[in-house]
PDB file of C-alpha atoms in Angstrom:
ATOM      1  CA  MET A1031      -0.131  -0.381  -0.040  1.00 52.00           C
ATOM      2  CA  PRO A1032       1.714   3.261  -0.977  1.00 60.00           C
ATOM      3  CA  ALA A1033       1.945   6.196   1.614  1.00 68.00           C
ATOM      4  CA  ALA A1034      -0.227   8.876   2.038  1.00 72.00           C
ATOM      5  CA  SER A1035       0.696  12.323   0.786  1.00 76.00           C
ATOM      6  CA  ASP A1036       0.920  15.054   3.075  1.00 72.00           C
ATOM      7  CA  PHE A1037      -2.070  16.556   1.464  1.00 70.00           C
ATOM      8  CA  ILE A1038      -4.191  13.586   2.272  1.00 65.00           C
ATOM      9  CA  LEU A1039      -3.214  13.409   5.837  1.00 62.00           C
ATOM     10  CA  GLU A1040      -3.886  16.925   6.332  1.00 68.00           C
ATOM     11  CA  HIS A1041      -7.104  16.203   4.754  1.00 60.00           C
ATOM     12  CA  LEU A1042      -7.813  13.154   6.878  1.00 60.00           C
ATOM     13  CA  ALA A1043      -6.887  15.267  10.190  1.00 61.00           C
ATOM     14  CA  LYS A1044      -9.444  17.810   9.079  1.00 63.00           C
ATOM     15  CA  GLN A1045     -12.504  15.610   8.361  1.00 64.00           C
ATOM     16  CA  SER A1046     -11.672  13.329  11.753  1.00 63.00           C
ATOM     17  CA  PHE A1047     -13.391  14.194  15.077  1.00 66.00           C
ATOM     18  CA  ASP A1048     -10.402  12.997  17.086  1.00 71.00           C
ATOM     19  CA  SER A1049      -8.165  15.034  15.828  1.00 74.00           C
ATOM     20  CA  SER A1050      -6.444  18.628  16.900  1.00 87.00           C
ATOM     21  CA  PHE A1051      -4.576  21.064  15.061  1.00 91.00           C
ATOM     22  CA  ILE A1052      -3.760  22.777  18.698  1.00 95.00           C
ATOM     23  CA  ILE A1053      -1.729  21.264  21.402  1.00 97.00           C
ATOM     24  CA  SER A1054      -2.709  22.880  24.868  1.00 98.00           C
ATOM     25  CA  HIS A1055      -1.179  23.628  28.380  1.00 98.00           C
ATOM     26  CA  LEU A1056      -4.504  23.522  30.559  1.00 97.00           C
ATOM     27  CA  ILE A1057      -4.223  24.524  34.601  1.00 97.00           C
ATOM     28  CA  ARG A1058      -5.750  21.923  36.433  1.00 95.00           C
ATOM     29  CA  GLN A1059      -7.719  23.039  39.484  1.00 96.00           C
ATOM     30  CA  ILE A1060      -8.582  19.897  40.901  1.00 92.00           C
ATOM     31  CA  ASP A1061      -6.584  16.525  40.858  1.00 83.00           C
ATOM     32  CA  THR A1062      -7.515  13.270  40.053  1.00 72.00           C
ATOM     33  CA  ASP A1063      -9.526  12.368  43.266  1.00 72.00           C
ATOM     34  CA  GLY A1064     -11.497  15.768  42.997  1.00 76.00           C
ATOM     35  CA  ALA A1065      -9.571  17.548  45.876  1.00 82.00           C
ATOM     36  CA  GLU A1066      -8.854  21.162  44.980  1.00 86.00           C
ATOM     37  CA  VAL A1067      -5.110  22.069  44.093  1.00 89.00           C
ATOM     38  CA  LYS A1068      -5.363  25.362  42.767  1.00 94.00           C
ATOM     39  CA  SER A1069      -7.712  28.510  43.365  1.00 95.00           C
ATOM     40  CA  ASP A1070      -9.144  30.650  40.626  1.00 96.00           C
ATOM     41  CA  ALA A1071      -6.676  33.340  41.822  1.00 97.00           C
ATOM     42  CA  ALA A1072      -3.791  30.773  42.156  1.00 97.00           C
ATOM     43  CA  SER A1073      -4.381  29.460  38.377  1.00 97.00           C
ATOM     44  CA  LEU A1074      -4.863  33.073  37.150  1.00 97.00           C
ATOM     45  CA  GLU A1075      -1.366  34.027  38.569  1.00 97.00           C
ATOM     46  CA  ILE A1076       0.448  30.731  37.283  1.00 97.00           C
ATOM     47  CA  LEU A1077      -1.202  31.488  33.763  1.00 98.00           C
ATOM     48  CA  LYS A1078       0.526  35.171  34.258  1.00 97.00           C
ATOM     49  CA  SER A1079       3.779  33.828  35.501  1.00 97.00           C
ATOM     50  CA  ILE A1080       3.775  31.675  32.401  1.00 98.00           C
ATOM     51  CA  LEU A1081       3.358  34.393  30.158  1.00 97.00           C
ATOM     52  CA  ASP A1082       5.598  36.847  31.713  1.00 96.00           C
ATOM     53  CA  PHE A1083       3.320  39.321  32.605  1.00 94.00           C
ATOM     54  CA  ASP A1084       4.963  41.897  34.471  1.00 91.00           C
ATOM     55  CA  LYS A1085       7.175  42.209  31.725  1.00 91.00           C
ATOM     56  CA  LEU A1086       4.614  42.267  29.144  1.00 83.00           C
ATOM     57  CA  GLY A1087       5.983  38.911  27.982  1.00 86.00           C
ATOM     58  CA  GLU A1088       9.235  39.654  27.186  1.00 91.00           C
ATOM     59  CA  SER A1089      10.286  36.315  28.435  1.00 95.00           C
ATOM     60  CA  PRO A1090       7.559  33.367  28.542  1.00 97.00           C
ATOM     61  CA  LEU A1091       8.380  30.049  30.029  1.00 98.00           C
ATOM     62  CA  LEU A1092       6.539  27.105  30.795  1.00 98.00           C
ATOM     63  CA  LYS A1093       8.539  25.213  33.371  1.00 98.00           C
ATOM     64  CA  ALA A1094       9.272  21.621  33.438  1.00 98.00           C
ATOM     65  CA  ASN A1095       8.784  19.286  36.143  1.00 96.00           C
ATOM     66  CA  ARG A1096       9.475  15.525  37.229  1.00 95.00           C
ATOM     67  CA  ILE A1097       6.241  13.422  37.223  1.00 91.00           C
ATOM     68  CA  THR A1098       5.233  11.800  40.481  1.00 85.00           C
ATOM     69  CA  ASN A1099       2.026   9.550  41.203  1.00 82.00           C
ATOM     70  CA  ASP A1100       1.279   8.692  37.897  1.00 86.00           C
ATOM     71  CA  PRO A1101      -0.005   5.288  37.340  1.00 85.00           C
ATOM     72  CA  GLY A1102       1.015   5.552  33.765  1.00 89.00           C
ATOM     73  CA  GLN A1103       4.976   6.202  34.551  1.00 91.00           C
ATOM     74  CA  PRO A1104       7.316   3.688  33.478  1.00 92.00           C
ATOM     75  CA  CYS A1105       9.737   2.253  35.914  1.00 89.00           C
ATOM     76  CA  PHE A1106      12.936   1.311  33.859  1.00 89.00           C
ATOM     77  CA  ARG A1107      15.201  -1.723  35.072  1.00 83.00           C
ATOM     78  CA  GLU A1108      18.756   0.124  34.919  1.00 76.00           C
ATOM     79  CA  GLY A1109      17.586   2.829  37.317  1.00 77.00           C
ATOM     80  CA  TYR A1110      17.169   5.186  34.760  1.00 85.00           C
ATOM     81  CA  GLU A1111      15.839   8.899  36.060  1.00 90.00           C
ATOM     82  CA  HIS A1112      13.118  10.658  34.181  1.00 93.00           C
ATOM     83  CA  PRO A1113      13.690  14.231  33.240  1.00 96.00           C
ATOM     84  CA  PRO A1114      11.675  16.854  33.810  1.00 97.00           C
ATOM     85  CA  VAL A1115       8.653  17.811  31.316  1.00 98.00           C
ATOM     86  CA  VAL A1116       6.276  19.824  30.311  1.00 98.00           C
ATOM     87  CA  CYS A1117       3.114  18.410  30.005  1.00 97.00           C
ATOM     88  CA  LEU A1118       0.616  18.813  27.293  1.00 98.00           C
ATOM     89  CA  THR A1119      -2.674  17.604  25.561  1.00 96.00           C
ATOM     90  CA  GLU A1120      -3.746  17.318  21.971  1.00 95.00           C
ATOM     91  CA  SER A1121      -7.441  18.013  22.424  1.00 90.00           C
ATOM     92  CA  THR A1122     -10.564  18.851  20.332  1.00 91.00           C
ATOM     93  CA  LEU A1123     -13.075  21.189  21.252  1.00 91.00           C
ATOM     94  CA  MET A1124     -15.298  18.212  22.867  1.00 92.00           C
ATOM     95  CA  GLY A1125     -11.857  17.055  24.305  1.00 92.00           C
ATOM     96  CA  LEU A1126     -11.156  20.703  25.992  1.00 95.00           C
ATOM     97  CA  LYS A1127     -14.850  20.669  27.299  1.00 96.00           C
ATOM     98  CA  SER A1128     -13.986  17.298  29.193  1.00 93.00           C
ATOM     99  CA  HIS A1129     -11.114  18.377  30.713  1.00 93.00           C
ATOM    100  CA  ARG A1130     -12.774  21.832  31.793  1.00 96.00           C
ATOM    101  CA  ASP A1131     -15.244  19.601  33.471  1.00 95.00           C
ATOM    102  CA  THR A1132     -13.078  17.082  34.715  1.00 93.00           C
ATOM    103  CA  PHE A1133     -10.413  19.271  35.912  1.00 94.00           C
ATOM    104  CA  HIS A1134     -12.352  22.417  36.423  1.00 96.00           C
ATOM    105  CA  VAL A1135     -10.188  24.230  34.008  1.00 97.00           C
ATOM    106  CA  LYS A1136     -10.307  27.593  33.600  1.00 98.00           C
ATOM    107  CA  PHE A1137      -6.875  28.806  32.615  1.00 98.00           C
ATOM    108  CA  GLY A1138      -4.358  27.664  29.896  1.00 98.00           C
ATOM    109  CA  LEU A1139      -2.887  28.177  26.578  1.00 98.00           C
ATOM    110  CA  ALA A1140      -2.535  26.526  23.127  1.00 98.00           C
ATOM    111  CA  PHE A1141       0.207  26.548  20.239  1.00 98.00           C
ATOM    112  CA  ALA A1142      -0.233  25.262  16.689  1.00 96.00           C
ATOM    113  CA  ARG A1143       0.807  21.489  16.368  1.00 95.00           C
ATOM    114  CA  SER A1144       3.136  22.208  13.810  1.00 95.00           C
ATOM    115  CA  PHE A1145       5.187  24.771  16.149  1.00 97.00           C
ATOM    116  CA  ILE A1146       4.949  22.144  19.097  1.00 98.00           C
ATOM    117  CA  ILE A1147       6.490  19.604  16.575  1.00 97.00           C
ATOM    118  CA  SER A1148       9.088  22.064  15.577  1.00 97.00           C
ATOM    119  CA  ARG A1149      10.263  22.607  19.274  1.00 97.00           C
ATOM    120  CA  SER A1150      11.042  18.566  19.597  1.00 97.00           C
ATOM    121  CA  GLY A1151       7.515  18.401  21.403  1.00 98.00           C
ATOM    122  CA  ASN A1152       6.103  14.639  20.770  1.00 98.00           C
ATOM    123  CA  PRO A1153       2.828  12.570  21.729  1.00 97.00           C
ATOM    124  CA  CYS A1154       3.549  10.143  24.418  1.00 97.00           C
ATOM    125  CA  ILE A1155       4.057   6.649  23.333  1.00 96.00           C
ATOM    126  CA  ASN A1156       1.570   4.539  25.065  1.00 95.00           C
ATOM    127  CA  ILE A1157       2.529   0.908  25.609  1.00 94.00           C
ATOM    128  CA  ASN A1158       0.958  -2.112  27.024  1.00 92.00           C
ATOM    129  CA  GLU A1159       2.474  -3.056  30.490  1.00 89.00           C
ATOM    130  CA  LEU A1160       3.003  -6.716  29.028  1.00 87.00           C
ATOM    131  CA  LEU A1161       4.644  -5.344  25.967  1.00 92.00           C
ATOM    132  CA  PHE A1162       7.026  -3.079  28.009  1.00 92.00           C
ATOM    133  CA  SER A1163       8.745  -5.534  29.990  1.00 88.00           C
ATOM    134  CA  GLU A1164       9.907  -7.194  26.970  1.00 92.00           C
ATOM    135  CA  VAL A1165      11.148  -4.068  25.190  1.00 92.00           C
ATOM    136  CA  GLN A1166      12.062  -1.637  27.691  1.00 93.00           C
ATOM    137  CA  ASP A1167      15.781  -2.267  27.843  1.00 90.00           C
ATOM    138  CA  GLU A1168      15.664  -1.715  23.972  1.00 92.00           C
ATOM    139  CA  LEU A1169      14.097   1.948  24.028  1.00 94.00           C
ATOM    140  CA  PRO A1170      16.393   4.598  23.577  1.00 94.00           C
ATOM    141  CA  HIS A1171      17.195   7.345  26.207  1.00 92.00           C
ATOM    142  CA  ALA A1172      15.906  10.024  23.876  1.00 95.00           C
ATOM    143  CA  LEU A1173      12.437   8.213  23.718  1.00 96.00           C
ATOM    144  CA  ARG A1174      12.016   7.274  27.316  1.00 96.00           C
ATOM    145  CA  PRO A1175      10.623  10.605  28.539  1.00 96.00           C
ATOM    146  CA  PHE A1176       7.673  10.052  26.162  1.00 97.00           C
ATOM    147  CA  VAL A1177       6.706   6.549  27.187  1.00 96.00           C
ATOM    148  CA  ARG A1178       3.416   5.815  29.431  1.00 95.00           C
ATOM    149  CA  ILE A1179       2.132   2.676  30.248  1.00 92.00           C
ATOM    150  CA  ILE A1180      -1.171   1.218  29.600  1.00 91.00           C
ATOM    151  CA  ARG A1181      -1.780  -1.046  32.562  1.00 86.00           C
ATOM    152  CA  TYR A1182      -4.406  -3.990  33.367  1.00 77.00           C
ATOM    153  CA  ALA A1183      -3.926  -5.115  36.509  1.00 65.00           C
ATOM    154  CA  ASN A1184      -6.320  -6.958  39.093  1.00 63.00           C
ATOM    155  CA  ARG A1185      -9.009  -6.248  36.478  1.00 62.00           C
ATOM    156  CA  GLU A1186      -8.217  -2.399  36.646  1.00 71.00           C
ATOM    157  CA  PHE A1187      -7.584  -0.532  33.644  1.00 79.00           C
ATOM    158  CA  TYR A1188      -5.405   2.317  33.292  1.00 84.00           C
ATOM    159  CA  ASP A1189      -5.387   3.645  29.861  1.00 88.00           C
ATOM    160  CA  SER A1190      -3.092   6.436  29.685  1.00 84.00           C
ATOM    161  CA  SER A1191      -3.434   6.984  25.907  1.00 87.00           C
ATOM    162  CA  ARG A1192      -6.938   8.487  26.689  1.00 86.00           C
ATOM    163  CA  GLU A1193      -5.292  11.636  27.875  1.00 87.00           C
ATOM    164  CA  LYS A1194      -3.724  12.328  24.582  1.00 93.00           C
ATOM    165  CA  GLU A1195      -0.609  13.559  26.151  1.00 96.00           C
ATOM    166  CA  TRP A1196       2.183  15.214  24.467  1.00 97.00           C
ATOM    167  CA  ARG A1197       5.518  16.447  26.085  1.00 98.00           C
ATOM    168  CA  ILE A1198       8.323  18.680  26.134  1.00 98.00           C
ATOM    169  CA  VAL A1199      11.812  17.520  27.862  1.00 98.00           C
ATOM    170  CA  ASN A1200      13.220  20.521  30.301  1.00 98.00           C
ATOM    171  CA  ASP A1201      11.642  24.034  30.201  1.00 98.00           C
ATOM    172  CA  PHE A1202      10.051  25.221  27.148  1.00 98.00           C
ATOM    173  CA  ARG A1203      10.782  29.029  26.151  1.00 97.00           C
ATOM    174  CA  PHE A1204       8.487  30.388  23.477  1.00 97.00           C
ATOM    175  CA  LYS A1205       7.403  34.014  22.228  1.00 96.00           C
ATOM    176  CA  VAL A1206       3.638  34.916  22.737  1.00 96.00           C
ATOM    177  CA  SER A1207       3.502  35.557  19.036  1.00 96.00           C
ATOM    178  CA  SER A1208       3.610  31.506  18.892  1.00 97.00           C
ATOM    179  CA  VAL A1209       0.620  31.170  21.052  1.00 98.00           C
ATOM    180  CA  GLN A1210      -2.597  30.692  19.546  1.00 97.00           C
ATOM    181  CA  PHE A1211      -5.126  30.657  22.237  1.00 98.00           C
ATOM    182  CA  ILE A1212      -5.141  31.950  26.003  1.00 98.00           C
ATOM    183  CA  PHE A1213      -7.830  30.494  27.925  1.00 98.00           C
ATOM    184  CA  CYS A1214      -9.321  32.732  30.399  1.00 98.00           C
ATOM    185  CA  PRO A1215     -12.649  33.554  31.676  1.00 98.00           C
ATOM    186  CA  THR A1216     -14.207  36.696  30.034  1.00 98.00           C
ATOM    187  CA  SER A1217     -13.610  39.099  33.024  1.00 98.00           C
ATOM    188  CA  GLU A1218      -9.888  38.509  32.445  1.00 98.00           C
ATOM    189  CA  PHE A1219      -9.919  39.432  28.908  1.00 98.00           C
ATOM    190  CA  SER A1220      -9.044  43.291  29.574  1.00 97.00           C
ATOM    191  CA  SER A1221      -5.792  41.990  31.503  1.00 96.00           C
ATOM    192  CA  PHE A1222      -4.491  39.361  28.753  1.00 97.00           C
ATOM    193  CA  SER A1223      -5.832  41.724  25.568  1.00 96.00           C
ATOM    194  CA  VAL A1224      -2.284  43.229  26.088  1.00 94.00           C
ATOM    195  CA  TYR A1225      -0.593  40.437  24.259  1.00 95.00           C
ATOM    196  CA  GLN A1226      -2.934  40.565  21.400  1.00 95.00           C
ATOM    197  CA  ASN A1227      -1.345  41.675  18.053  1.00 94.00           C
ATOM    198  CA  ARG A1228      -4.202  41.782  15.171  1.00 94.00           C
ATOM    199  CA  GLY A1229      -6.442  39.768  17.237  1.00 95.00           C
ATOM    200  CA  LEU A1230      -3.795  37.010  18.180  1.00 96.00           C
ATOM    201  CA  PRO A1231      -3.688  35.311  20.407  1.00 97.00           C
ATOM    202  CA  VAL A1232      -7.497  34.519  20.240  1.00 98.00           C
ATOM    203  CA  LEU A1233      -8.845  35.029  24.039  1.00 98.00           C
ATOM    204  CA  PHE A1234     -11.381  31.807  24.886  1.00 98.00           C
ATOM    205  CA  ASP A1235     -13.416  31.569  27.573  1.00 98.00           C
ATOM    206  CA  LEU A1236     -13.646  27.748  28.088  1.00 98.00           C
ATOM    207  CA  GLU A1237     -17.382  28.281  29.057  1.00 98.00           C
ATOM    208  CA  TRP A1238     -17.992  29.153  25.495  1.00 98.00           C
ATOM    209  CA  LEU A1239     -17.682  24.794  24.520  1.00 97.00           C
ATOM    210  CA  ASP A1240     -20.991  24.694  26.211  1.00 96.00           C
ATOM    211  CA  LEU A1241     -22.616  26.577  23.057  1.00 94.00           C
ATOM    212  CA  LEU A1242     -21.341  23.551  20.982  1.00 83.00           C
TER     213      LEU A1242
END
């Protein structure tokens, strides 16, 4: 079977309900157990800090963190230490709505998929835990930060692929002009409008997703 052309691949993506052309970083306000971890005010300050608000976006930065307490995080036999990463998600509009409702997300930002790829961002590689045990020693170190495990233990599924997670290894510096969307409530539009140039980045209230 011949390989699909870039034109065909783009056409397929545009016609697919599960494909997105943006990669988002969303500030979760509750954890997976439903406990609040960030208030609205704290989440607002985090977004302002990412966008270097005090210096009008002079040096925006998404700081990388080491992932802990993640059932999908693999454990390599040789004592490999996972580097800090920036976590993002490839979400459709309905996917963004799901993240909003599940984690009480009100703030975040999104980049073009092509831009994230150009900065060495990569979708996570989700591997069945039974297969992982056979191939883990063969995985190159460059790929290991992107590996997540699909677990099936004691009849309990943990399917890490459903998050559609992407990662960038280490801190991620960017320019405001590279941001496609800033997610924030309409009450904060006046604050973030200082970043706009000819209407970009687009300011988008995630509550608008209820209109879909």
